[in-house]
Amino acid sequence: MTQHSDQRPTMSSRVIPVEPFDLVIFGGTGDLARRKILPGLFRRFCAGQMPPQARVIGAARTDMDTAGFRTMVAEAIKEFSGSYSFTQAKLDAFLARIEYLAIDARGEKGWAELAELMSDEGRVEAYYFSVSPALFGDLAERLQKWGMADASARIVVEKPFGRDLETARALNKTLATYFDESQIYRIDHYLGKETVQNLMAVRFGNMLFEPLWNAQYVDHIQITVAETVGVGGRGEYYDKSGAMRDMVQNHLMQLLCLIAMEPPARFDPDAVRDEKLKVIRALDPVLAHHIIRGQYQAEPMNEAEAPGYRTAVGDARSRTESFIALKTHISNWRWAGTPFYLRTGKRMEARSSEITVVFKETPHSIFSEDAGKHRNVLSIRLQPNEGITLGVTIKEPGPGGMRLIDVPLDMSFAEALEEGAESVDAYERLIMDVIRGNQTLFMRGDEVEAAWGWTDPIIEGWEARNDVPKPYESGSDGPTDSTELMRRDGREWRKVTA
Ligand code: BG6
């Protein structure tokens, strides 16, 4: 389905400016702010979506003045904007919208000044909690104490949202003391990715797929999020989380929901989130022998730069997993009997996130030689090289009888939508949604709790068994047991390729 340039659809390229806003970033000097939030806002500013009157207020513990913060923001934008080209004039105009306040999340310092800054009426007020979750409650409480938690204020909360059901419930309860659910934006940045939303467009905007989207026609579904990076400098956090808490409970579960949910009646926040919640609640518990956990080993020739997991986290006996593969089922009418295989890991052979829907064989093959060999495979690539590939079976060209081969109908989004298509980072999109007051791509409190409700027994199970993760080679597709998990069922993982 690669399109010729004269057939490319015309983009509407509509950028609708959002209302004037004041966005306070708690943790404004932190890694996420520097890498994602501030460069993302800058791109929206350049695109004309961030109105010129909008203000971004960095708030953090560090003693610094606005000039110092602006210098830091400029450096972050230069460092993390990749190939994005901009002019100094644009950068200066953006920096003029930036302010800084040194604030103490647990004390009184800075709060009176912040309340004063935020006293302008008639602007959207958003507070981004880009800080340790231990401070979420303190921030919420102080916002209320200083009169900033009025009905129109919004808070944006980063993951991790709790580390199990109990802590997530407690956090929901704390936030609910100060804010209504409609004011709380729980970020899962996977929901802001272009192709993740495309999942919904493909499923619910086309007649072609939905009739086949069920256990009768689908053999199984695979979701892989493979990364080449290791834990890097995040060892301390990561070793307390592991792949299950860091990736599966949130990102992979969200993908699973979008691929498996019933069509919502409308594309509105609660209609979509109600359907996602039903999927999570219908998930079966996972059997112990359907879970494979792994830990990456050092690169043999490059141990100094690519240490093994245990060295990277500084614990020679760590039992935390950097890889997980599991098989689960969704017990409802649509999916009963269809296995879902989920897999994610660090230091794998390629960076690739992909959802693969493998259809069943035709009920009867009229081409006897090829009986049972061919299946349609729909693969949705989230990153890199976003696109959709549908494997179809055709006749092998040439004489010599009726031999069948599988060929891909390939639709690379970058190629199909080249002109006018604008790539928008997940954070840019999500922050603009906060300002617009659209919660569709944010997790609701009950969704997060249900997700922990499913993952908790899995984690408790391996803790009770004293499970030790299997070592796997850096640059591989995980432990061999993961391959076996599929082979036992007569199936194969799709190859992880960039
Ligand atoms: C984060 C995890 O939520 O997602 C990281 O904490 C992971 O461990 C990252 O590397 C992956 O995000 P992306 O957008 O690079 O796929």
Short mmCIF file of C-alpha atoms and ligand atoms in Angstrom, two decimals:
data_model
loop_
_atom_site.label_atom_id
_atom_site.label_comp_id
_atom_site.label_asym_id
_atom_site.label_seq_id
_atom_site.Cartn_x
_atom_site.Cartn_y
_atom_site.Cartn_z
CA MET A 1 0.00 0.00 0.00
CA THR A 2 2.98 2.28 -0.41
CA GLN A 3 1.47 5.25 -2.14
CA HIS A 4 2.84 7.24 -5.04
CA SER A 5 3.42 10.87 -4.29
CA ASP A 6 0.50 12.02 -6.45
CA GLN A 7 -1.80 9.82 -4.37
CA ARG A 8 -0.70 11.08 -1.03
CA PRO A 9 -3.56 12.41 1.02
CA THR A 10 -3.52 16.10 1.75
CA MET A 11 -2.96 16.83 5.40
CA SER A 12 -5.30 19.27 6.98
CA SER A 13 -2.33 20.47 9.09
CA ARG A 14 -4.67 22.27 11.44
CA VAL A 15 -2.98 23.68 14.48
CA ILE A 16 -5.61 25.13 16.73
CA PRO A 17 -4.07 27.30 19.42
CA VAL A 18 -5.08 26.34 22.93
CA GLU A 19 -6.40 28.83 25.45
CA PRO A 20 -3.92 31.00 27.32
CA PHE A 21 -2.46 28.98 30.19
CA ASP A 22 -0.06 28.98 33.09
CA LEU A 23 1.78 25.70 33.45
CA VAL A 24 3.81 25.10 36.59
CA ILE A 25 6.35 22.31 36.29
CA PHE A 26 7.29 20.99 39.72
CA GLY A 27 10.64 19.33 39.14
CA GLY A 28 11.32 21.90 36.42
CA THR A 29 15.09 21.33 36.57
CA GLY A 30 14.75 17.53 36.43
CA ASP A 31 15.52 15.06 33.71
CA LEU A 32 12.00 14.66 32.33
CA ALA A 33 11.45 18.42 32.18
CA ARG A 34 14.73 18.93 30.33
CA ARG A 35 14.39 16.01 27.94
CA LYS A 36 10.70 16.03 27.16
CA ILE A 37 8.44 18.62 28.72
CA LEU A 38 10.31 21.83 27.90
CA PRO A 39 11.48 20.85 24.38
CA GLY A 40 7.92 19.63 23.73
CA LEU A 41 6.40 22.93 24.81
CA PHE A 42 8.91 24.77 22.67
CA ARG A 43 7.85 22.79 19.60
CA ARG A 44 4.20 23.57 20.28
CA PHE A 45 5.19 27.22 20.66
CA CYS A 46 6.93 27.15 17.26
CA ALA A 47 3.93 25.40 15.72
CA GLY A 48 1.73 28.27 16.88
CA GLN A 49 -0.29 26.15 19.25
CA MET A 50 0.99 27.64 22.48
CA PRO A 51 -0.50 31.13 22.67
CA PRO A 52 1.96 33.99 23.09
CA GLN A 53 0.46 34.93 26.48
CA ALA A 54 1.03 31.44 27.94
CA ARG A 55 3.51 31.13 30.78
CA VAL A 56 5.62 28.21 31.88
CA ILE A 57 6.86 28.34 35.45
CA GLY A 58 9.65 26.02 36.47
CA ALA A 59 9.51 25.23 40.18
CA ALA A 60 12.14 23.19 41.97
CA ARG A 61 14.26 23.03 45.09
CA THR A 62 17.38 24.43 43.41
CA ASP A 63 18.13 28.07 44.18
CA MET A 64 18.21 29.76 40.82
CA ASP A 65 16.72 32.86 39.26
CA THR A 66 14.63 33.10 36.11
CA ALA A 67 17.67 34.09 34.01
CA GLY A 68 19.55 30.99 35.17
CA PHE A 69 16.57 28.78 34.45
CA ARG A 70 16.15 30.25 30.97
CA THR A 71 19.78 29.41 30.23
CA MET A 72 19.13 25.85 31.37
CA VAL A 73 15.98 25.63 29.23
CA ALA A 74 17.82 26.94 26.17
CA GLU A 75 20.52 24.31 26.64
CA ALA A 76 17.94 21.57 27.10
CA ILE A 77 16.15 22.60 23.94
CA LYS A 78 19.38 22.58 21.95
CA GLU A 79 20.40 19.22 23.36
CA PHE A 80 17.10 17.41 23.11
CA SER A 81 15.44 18.81 20.04
CA GLY A 82 17.18 16.38 17.70
CA SER A 83 17.03 17.50 14.11
CA TYR A 84 14.27 20.01 14.82
CA SER A 85 15.38 23.31 13.33
CA PHE A 86 14.46 26.63 14.88
CA THR A 87 15.67 30.19 14.91
CA GLN A 88 17.25 32.07 17.78
CA ALA A 89 14.38 34.56 17.55
CA LYS A 90 11.87 31.77 18.19
CA LEU A 91 13.91 30.48 21.07
CA ASP A 92 14.15 33.97 22.61
CA ALA A 93 10.41 34.49 22.23
CA PHE A 94 9.77 31.16 23.97
CA LEU A 95 12.25 31.89 26.76
CA ALA A 96 10.45 35.15 27.43
CA ARG A 97 7.42 33.03 28.46
CA ILE A 98 9.47 31.12 31.06
CA GLU A 99 9.85 31.93 34.74
CA TYR A 100 11.39 30.19 37.71
CA LEU A 101 10.62 29.86 41.38
CA ALA A 102 12.66 28.03 44.02
CA ILE A 103 10.12 26.14 46.06
CA ASP A 104 10.09 23.64 48.91
CA ALA A 105 7.49 20.93 48.33
CA ARG A 106 7.40 20.07 52.04
CA GLY A 107 8.01 23.50 53.50
CA GLU A 108 6.70 27.01 53.02
CA LYS A 109 9.38 28.47 50.81
CA GLY A 110 8.16 29.80 47.47
CA TRP A 111 4.46 29.08 47.91
CA ALA A 112 3.30 32.64 48.57
CA GLU A 113 5.18 33.79 45.46
CA LEU A 114 3.67 31.00 43.39
CA ALA A 115 0.15 31.85 44.60
CA GLU A 116 0.79 35.46 43.64
CA LEU A 117 2.04 34.47 40.18
CA MET A 118 -1.00 32.27 39.62
CA SER A 119 -3.55 34.83 40.69
CA ASP A 120 -4.45 35.96 37.16
CA GLU A 121 -8.02 35.06 36.38
CA GLY A 122 -9.31 33.58 33.14
CA ARG A 123 -6.35 31.38 32.29
CA VAL A 124 -6.06 27.61 32.37
CA GLU A 125 -3.96 26.62 35.37
CA ALA A 126 -2.04 23.35 35.18
CA TYR A 127 0.45 21.87 37.64
CA TYR A 128 2.78 19.17 36.37
CA PHE A 129 4.09 16.88 39.14
CA SER A 130 7.37 15.82 37.56
CA VAL A 131 8.81 14.84 40.93
CA SER A 132 9.20 11.76 43.10
CA PRO A 133 5.77 10.20 43.82
CA ALA A 134 6.58 10.60 47.50
CA LEU A 135 5.91 14.34 47.02
CA PHE A 136 2.59 14.09 45.14
CA GLY A 137 0.51 14.36 48.32
CA ASP A 138 2.58 17.27 49.69
CA LEU A 139 2.22 19.23 46.48
CA ALA A 140 -1.53 18.62 46.27
CA GLU A 141 -1.99 19.68 49.87
CA ARG A 142 0.01 22.88 49.48
CA LEU A 143 -1.75 23.81 46.27
CA GLN A 144 -4.99 23.68 48.20
CA LYS A 145 -3.62 25.49 51.23
CA TRP A 146 -2.40 28.36 49.06
CA GLY A 147 -5.69 28.63 47.19
CA MET A 148 -4.49 27.17 43.89
CA ALA A 149 -6.62 24.00 43.89
CA ASP A 150 -9.77 25.67 42.60
CA ALA A 151 -12.22 23.81 40.39
CA SER A 152 -10.55 24.88 37.16
CA ALA A 153 -7.00 23.79 38.14
CA ARG A 154 -5.52 20.61 36.64
CA ILE A 155 -2.75 18.41 37.94
CA VAL A 156 -0.59 16.17 35.79
CA VAL A 157 0.85 13.16 37.54
CA GLU A 158 3.77 11.14 36.22
CA LYS A 159 4.33 7.45 36.68
CA PRO A 160 5.02 5.42 38.73
CA PHE A 161 1.51 5.72 40.10
CA GLY A 162 2.00 3.54 43.18
CA ARG A 163 3.96 0.30 43.28
CA ASP A 164 1.02 -1.99 43.97
CA LEU A 165 -2.73 -1.81 44.44
CA GLU A 166 -2.51 -0.64 48.01
CA THR A 167 -0.17 2.27 47.34
CA ALA A 168 -2.06 3.27 44.18
CA ARG A 169 -5.33 3.32 46.14
CA ALA A 170 -3.74 5.41 48.87
CA LEU A 171 -2.41 7.87 46.29
CA ASN A 172 -5.77 8.10 44.54
CA LYS A 173 -7.38 8.76 47.90
CA THR A 174 -4.89 11.47 48.79
CA LEU A 175 -5.26 13.26 45.47
CA ALA A 176 -9.06 12.95 45.70
CA THR A 177 -8.96 14.92 48.96
CA TYR A 178 -7.86 17.98 47.03
CA PHE A 179 -8.90 17.44 43.42
CA ASP A 180 -11.82 15.97 41.53
CA GLU A 181 -11.07 13.05 39.18
CA SER A 182 -11.85 15.35 36.25
CA GLN A 183 -8.87 17.51 37.32
CA ILE A 184 -6.33 14.67 37.55
CA TYR A 185 -4.29 13.75 34.45
CA ARG A 186 -2.32 10.53 35.03
CA ILE A 187 0.28 10.30 32.28
CA ASP A 188 1.15 7.14 30.41
CA HIS A 189 3.25 8.56 27.61
CA TYR A 190 2.54 5.53 25.41
CA LEU A 191 -1.00 6.84 25.00
CA GLY A 192 0.42 9.99 23.47
CA LYS A 193 2.31 8.15 20.74
CA GLU A 194 0.98 8.75 17.27
CA THR A 195 0.59 5.12 16.28
CA VAL A 196 -1.01 4.16 19.55
CA GLN A 197 -3.86 6.47 18.67
CA ASN A 198 -3.73 5.07 15.20
CA LEU A 199 -4.65 1.73 16.72
CA MET A 200 -8.04 3.20 17.49
CA ALA A 201 -8.28 4.87 14.09
CA VAL A 202 -7.43 1.62 12.31
CA ARG A 203 -9.81 -0.48 14.38
CA PHE A 204 -12.76 1.87 14.58
CA GLY A 205 -12.37 3.93 11.42
CA ASN A 206 -12.31 0.99 9.00
CA MET A 207 -14.86 -1.66 8.17
CA LEU A 208 -12.15 -4.08 7.15
CA PHE A 209 -10.75 -5.26 10.44
CA GLU A 210 -13.44 -5.15 13.09
CA PRO A 211 -15.54 -8.10 11.83
CA LEU A 212 -12.44 -10.32 12.04
CA TRP A 213 -11.25 -8.92 15.36
CA ASN A 214 -12.22 -11.79 17.65
CA ALA A 215 -11.39 -15.31 18.78
CA GLN A 216 -13.09 -16.86 15.78
CA TYR A 217 -10.58 -15.39 13.33
CA VAL A 218 -7.58 -14.37 15.42
CA ASP A 219 -5.13 -17.10 16.41
CA HIS A 220 -3.19 -14.97 18.85
CA ILE A 221 -1.89 -11.46 19.52
CA GLN A 222 1.67 -10.47 20.43
CA ILE A 223 2.78 -7.22 21.98
CA THR A 224 6.51 -6.54 22.09
CA VAL A 225 8.24 -3.47 23.44
CA ALA A 226 11.95 -4.10 23.00
CA GLU A 227 14.63 -1.60 23.96
CA THR A 228 18.35 -1.61 23.24
CA VAL A 229 19.20 0.60 26.21
CA GLY A 230 20.04 -0.82 29.61
CA VAL A 231 18.99 0.67 32.92
CA GLY A 232 21.66 3.37 32.58
CA GLY A 233 21.73 5.82 35.44
CA ARG A 234 18.28 4.77 36.70
CA GLY A 235 19.51 1.62 38.43
CA GLU A 236 18.32 2.62 41.88
CA TYR A 237 14.74 3.24 40.76
CA TYR A 238 14.66 0.38 38.28
CA ASP A 239 15.91 -2.29 40.63
CA LYS A 240 12.93 -1.61 42.90
CA SER A 241 10.53 -1.82 39.97
CA GLY A 242 11.62 -4.23 37.26
CA ALA A 243 10.06 -4.67 33.84
CA MET A 244 6.69 -5.69 35.24
CA ARG A 245 6.13 -2.50 37.20
CA ASP A 246 8.09 -0.22 34.88
CA MET A 247 6.57 -1.30 31.57
CA VAL A 248 3.91 -4.01 31.74
CA GLN A 249 1.58 -2.59 34.40
CA ASN A 250 1.26 0.63 32.42
CA HIS A 251 2.50 0.81 28.81
CA LEU A 252 1.89 -2.79 27.71
CA MET A 253 -1.43 -2.98 29.52
CA GLN A 254 -2.57 0.17 27.77
CA LEU A 255 -1.63 -1.31 24.40
CA LEU A 256 -3.43 -4.50 25.31
CA CYS A 257 -6.55 -2.52 26.22
CA LEU A 258 -6.57 -0.60 22.97
CA ILE A 259 -6.11 -3.70 20.85
CA ALA A 260 -8.71 -5.76 22.73
CA MET A 261 -11.40 -3.34 23.85
CA GLU A 262 -14.93 -3.16 22.52
CA PRO A 263 -15.72 -0.18 20.28
CA PRO A 264 -16.66 2.70 22.57
CA ALA A 265 -19.91 4.44 21.67
CA ARG A 266 -18.11 7.75 21.30
CA PHE A 267 -14.54 8.96 21.24
CA ASP A 268 -14.83 10.67 24.56
CA PRO A 269 -12.79 10.21 27.72
CA ASP A 270 -15.14 8.14 29.82
CA ALA A 271 -16.55 6.07 26.96
CA VAL A 272 -13.00 5.03 25.96
CA ARG A 273 -11.78 4.50 29.50
CA ASP A 274 -14.85 2.46 30.47
CA GLU A 275 -14.07 0.01 27.66
CA LYS A 276 -10.39 -0.20 28.59
CA LEU A 277 -11.31 -0.90 32.18
CA LYS A 278 -13.53 -3.80 31.11
CA VAL A 279 -10.57 -5.42 29.34
CA ILE A 280 -8.35 -5.19 32.42
CA ARG A 281 -11.12 -6.61 34.61
CA ALA A 282 -11.58 -9.54 32.21
CA LEU A 283 -7.88 -10.52 32.23
CA ASP A 284 -7.18 -14.00 33.56
CA PRO A 285 -4.61 -14.50 36.31
CA VAL A 286 -1.30 -15.57 34.79
CA LEU A 287 -0.04 -19.09 35.51
CA ALA A 288 3.49 -19.38 36.91
CA HIS A 289 4.77 -21.36 33.93
CA HIS A 290 3.44 -18.67 31.56
CA ILE A 291 5.83 -16.05 32.92
CA ILE A 292 9.47 -15.81 31.89
CA ARG A 293 11.68 -13.30 33.64
CA GLY A 294 15.18 -12.41 32.51
CA GLN A 295 18.21 -10.28 33.36
CA TYR A 296 20.64 -9.06 30.74
CA GLN A 297 24.30 -9.98 30.89
CA ALA A 298 27.30 -7.82 30.10
CA GLU A 299 28.43 -7.50 26.51
CA PRO A 300 31.41 -9.87 26.59
CA MET A 301 33.89 -7.62 24.78
CA ASN A 302 32.57 -4.38 26.18
CA GLU A 303 31.89 -4.93 29.83
CA ALA A 304 33.00 -1.47 30.91
CA GLU A 305 30.50 0.33 28.70
CA ALA A 306 27.81 -2.31 28.61
CA PRO A 307 27.78 -3.92 32.03
CA GLY A 308 25.36 -6.65 32.97
CA TYR A 309 22.17 -5.83 34.83
CA ARG A 310 23.45 -6.70 38.29
CA THR A 311 26.57 -4.56 37.87
CA ALA A 312 24.47 -1.71 36.46
CA VAL A 313 22.20 -1.64 39.51
CA GLY A 314 25.06 -2.34 41.93
CA ASP A 315 23.58 -5.48 43.46
CA ALA A 316 25.30 -8.74 42.64
CA ARG A 317 22.30 -10.72 43.90
CA SER A 318 19.48 -8.66 42.45
CA ARG A 319 16.43 -10.70 41.42
CA THR A 320 14.73 -7.89 39.56
CA GLU A 321 13.78 -8.62 35.97
CA SER A 322 14.93 -6.49 33.04
CA PHE A 323 12.91 -8.72 30.69
CA ILE A 324 9.54 -10.31 30.96
CA ALA A 325 7.44 -12.41 28.64
CA LEU A 326 4.03 -13.73 29.58
CA LYS A 327 0.93 -15.30 28.20
CA THR A 328 -2.53 -14.32 29.27
CA HIS A 329 -6.17 -14.58 28.21
CA ILE A 330 -9.10 -12.23 28.25
CA SER A 331 -12.20 -13.98 29.50
CA ASN A 332 -15.00 -12.42 27.52
CA TRP A 333 -17.08 -13.34 24.46
CA ARG A 334 -14.81 -11.66 21.98
CA TRP A 335 -11.51 -13.17 23.12
CA ALA A 336 -12.20 -16.44 24.96
CA GLY A 337 -9.51 -18.91 23.84
CA THR A 338 -7.21 -16.38 22.11
CA PRO A 339 -3.84 -16.10 23.84
CA PHE A 340 -2.18 -12.71 24.25
CA TYR A 341 1.61 -12.81 24.53
CA LEU A 342 3.33 -9.80 26.06
CA ARG A 343 7.07 -9.22 26.02
CA THR A 344 9.34 -6.35 26.99
CA GLY A 345 12.99 -6.04 27.85
CA LYS A 346 16.06 -3.88 27.99
CA ARG A 347 19.27 -4.49 26.05
CA MET A 348 17.51 -6.47 23.38
CA GLU A 349 18.66 -6.80 19.80
CA ALA A 350 16.72 -3.83 18.44
CA ARG A 351 14.51 -1.00 19.59
CA SER A 352 11.12 -2.00 18.36
CA SER A 353 7.58 -1.75 19.66
CA GLU A 354 5.10 -3.75 17.72
CA ILE A 355 1.68 -5.29 18.07
CA THR A 356 1.06 -8.32 15.91
CA VAL A 357 -2.31 -9.83 15.20
CA VAL A 358 -1.91 -13.32 13.77
CA PHE A 359 -5.05 -14.54 12.05
CA LYS A 360 -6.07 -18.17 11.80
CA GLU A 361 -5.49 -20.31 8.74
CA THR A 362 -8.21 -20.54 6.14
CA PRO A 363 -10.73 -23.24 7.18
CA HIS A 364 -9.90 -25.33 4.13
CA SER A 365 -6.99 -25.02 1.74
CA ILE A 366 -7.68 -25.72 -1.92
CA PHE A 367 -3.93 -25.59 -2.56
CA SER A 368 -3.00 -28.91 -1.05
CA GLU A 369 0.78 -28.43 -1.04
CA ASP A 370 0.50 -25.31 1.01
CA ALA A 371 -2.17 -26.44 3.41
CA GLY A 372 -1.81 -24.86 6.82
CA LYS A 373 1.29 -22.84 6.00
CA HIS A 374 -0.18 -19.41 5.45
CA ARG A 375 -1.72 -16.95 7.81
CA ASN A 376 -2.48 -13.28 7.52
CA VAL A 377 -0.43 -11.27 9.95
CA LEU A 378 -1.26 -7.68 10.75
CA SER A 379 1.57 -5.89 12.41
CA ILE A 380 1.31 -2.44 13.83
CA ARG A 381 4.70 -0.83 14.42
CA LEU A 382 4.67 1.82 17.09
CA GLN A 383 8.34 2.76 16.89
CA PRO A 384 10.58 3.25 15.13
CA ASN A 385 9.32 3.59 11.54
CA GLU A 386 5.67 3.76 12.48
CA GLY A 387 3.42 1.91 10.13
CA ILE A 388 1.21 -1.03 9.46
CA THR A 389 2.04 -4.17 7.53
CA LEU A 390 -0.49 -6.75 6.47
CA GLY A 391 0.93 -10.05 5.33
CA VAL A 392 -1.18 -11.50 2.53
CA THR A 393 -0.81 -14.74 0.64
CA ILE A 394 -0.45 -14.58 -3.14
CA LYS A 395 0.69 -16.82 -5.95
CA GLU A 396 4.44 -16.97 -6.41
CA PRO A 397 5.01 -15.37 -9.80
CA GLY A 398 6.19 -17.51 -12.70
CA PRO A 399 5.41 -20.87 -14.20
CA GLY A 400 5.47 -24.16 -12.37
CA GLY A 401 2.12 -24.52 -10.75
CA MET A 402 0.31 -22.89 -7.90
CA ARG A 403 2.82 -22.09 -5.23
CA LEU A 404 1.88 -19.60 -2.56
CA ILE A 405 4.03 -16.98 -0.90
CA ASP A 406 3.35 -14.39 1.77
CA VAL A 407 4.07 -10.80 0.86
CA PRO A 408 3.68 -7.67 2.96
CA LEU A 409 1.25 -4.92 2.10
CA ASP A 410 3.32 -2.26 3.69
CA MET A 411 2.07 1.11 4.76
CA SER A 412 4.80 3.19 6.27
CA PHE A 413 3.14 6.26 7.75
CA ALA A 414 6.19 8.41 7.11
CA GLU A 415 6.10 7.52 3.42
CA ALA A 416 2.36 7.64 2.94
CA LEU A 417 1.86 10.91 4.73
CA GLU A 418 5.08 12.68 3.95
CA GLU A 419 3.96 16.12 2.95
CA GLY A 420 2.42 18.20 5.66
CA ALA A 421 2.56 15.43 8.22
CA GLU A 422 3.91 16.72 11.46
CA SER A 423 5.55 14.44 13.93
CA VAL A 424 4.44 15.31 17.42
CA ASP A 425 6.14 13.81 20.44
CA ALA A 426 3.92 12.04 22.96
CA TYR A 427 4.57 14.66 25.63
CA GLU A 428 3.68 17.58 23.37
CA ARG A 429 0.36 16.03 22.54
CA LEU A 430 -0.45 15.10 26.11
CA ILE A 431 0.42 18.51 27.54
CA MET A 432 -1.79 20.22 24.96
CA ASP A 433 -4.59 17.79 25.89
CA VAL A 434 -4.23 18.83 29.52
CA ILE A 435 -4.67 22.47 28.54
CA ARG A 436 -7.66 21.57 26.36
CA GLY A 437 -9.15 19.60 29.23
CA ASN A 438 -9.31 16.34 27.28
CA GLN A 439 -8.68 13.27 29.46
CA THR A 440 -9.14 10.59 26.76
CA LEU A 441 -5.42 9.76 26.64
CA PHE A 442 -4.93 9.76 30.40
CA MET A 443 -5.51 6.94 32.84
CA ARG A 444 -8.44 7.10 35.18
CA GLY A 445 -7.93 6.17 38.84
CA ASP A 446 -9.99 2.96 38.61
CA GLU A 447 -8.02 1.86 35.52
CA VAL A 448 -4.70 2.20 37.33
CA GLU A 449 -6.05 0.31 40.33
CA ALA A 450 -7.43 -2.49 38.14
CA ALA A 451 -4.04 -2.79 36.39
CA TRP A 452 -2.29 -3.18 39.74
CA GLY A 453 -4.99 -5.62 40.80
CA TRP A 454 -3.92 -7.85 37.91
CA THR A 455 -0.15 -7.44 38.30
CA ASP A 456 0.05 -7.74 42.11
CA PRO A 457 -0.68 -11.51 42.31
CA ILE A 458 1.79 -12.16 39.48
CA ILE A 459 4.56 -10.35 41.37
CA GLU A 460 3.55 -11.92 44.69
CA GLY A 461 3.64 -15.33 42.99
CA TRP A 462 7.25 -15.06 41.86
CA GLU A 463 8.31 -13.50 45.13
CA ALA A 464 6.78 -16.46 47.00
CA ARG A 465 8.56 -18.89 44.66
CA ASN A 466 11.87 -17.02 45.09
CA ASP A 467 12.04 -16.92 41.33
CA VAL A 468 15.45 -15.99 39.92
CA PRO A 469 15.38 -14.31 36.50
CA LYS A 470 17.09 -16.19 33.66
CA PRO A 471 20.23 -14.54 32.27
CA TYR A 472 20.11 -13.46 28.65
CA GLU A 473 22.71 -12.11 26.30
CA SER A 474 22.76 -8.38 25.63
CA GLY A 475 21.61 -7.79 22.09
CA SER A 476 19.46 -10.93 22.00
CA ASP A 477 15.72 -11.47 21.99
CA GLY A 478 15.67 -12.47 25.66
CA PRO A 479 16.09 -15.77 27.48
CA THR A 480 15.56 -18.97 25.50
CA ASP A 481 12.65 -19.84 27.79
CA SER A 482 10.77 -16.97 26.18
CA THR A 483 11.14 -18.65 22.78
CA GLU A 484 9.99 -21.88 24.41
CA LEU A 485 6.91 -20.22 25.84
CA MET A 486 5.75 -19.73 22.25
CA ARG A 487 7.11 -22.95 20.80
CA ARG A 488 5.20 -25.03 23.33
CA ASP A 489 2.07 -23.56 21.77
CA GLY A 490 3.33 -24.15 18.21
CA ARG A 491 3.94 -20.41 17.72
CA GLU A 492 6.86 -18.04 17.23
CA TRP A 493 7.61 -14.53 18.38
CA ARG A 494 7.89 -12.10 15.56
CA LYS A 495 11.52 -11.19 15.05
CA VAL A 496 12.60 -8.04 16.84
CA THR A 497 13.94 -5.75 14.12
CA ALA A 498 14.49 -2.05 13.99
C1 BG6 B 1 9.43 4.58 30.60
C2 BG6 B 1 10.19 3.55 31.38
O1 BG6 B 1 8.12 4.72 31.11
O2 BG6 B 1 9.35 4.18 29.23
C3 BG6 B 1 11.57 3.34 30.80
O3 BG6 B 1 10.29 3.95 32.74
C4 BG6 B 1 11.49 3.05 29.32
O4 BG6 B 1 12.27 2.32 31.49
C5 BG6 B 1 10.61 4.06 28.60
O5 BG6 B 1 12.80 3.07 28.79
C6 BG6 B 1 10.36 3.66 27.16
O6 BG6 B 1 9.72 4.70 26.49
P1 BG6 B 1 9.88 4.90 24.90
O7 BG6 B 1 8.96 6.04 24.60
O8 BG6 B 1 11.32 5.20 24.66
O9 BG6 B 1 9.45 3.61 24.30
#
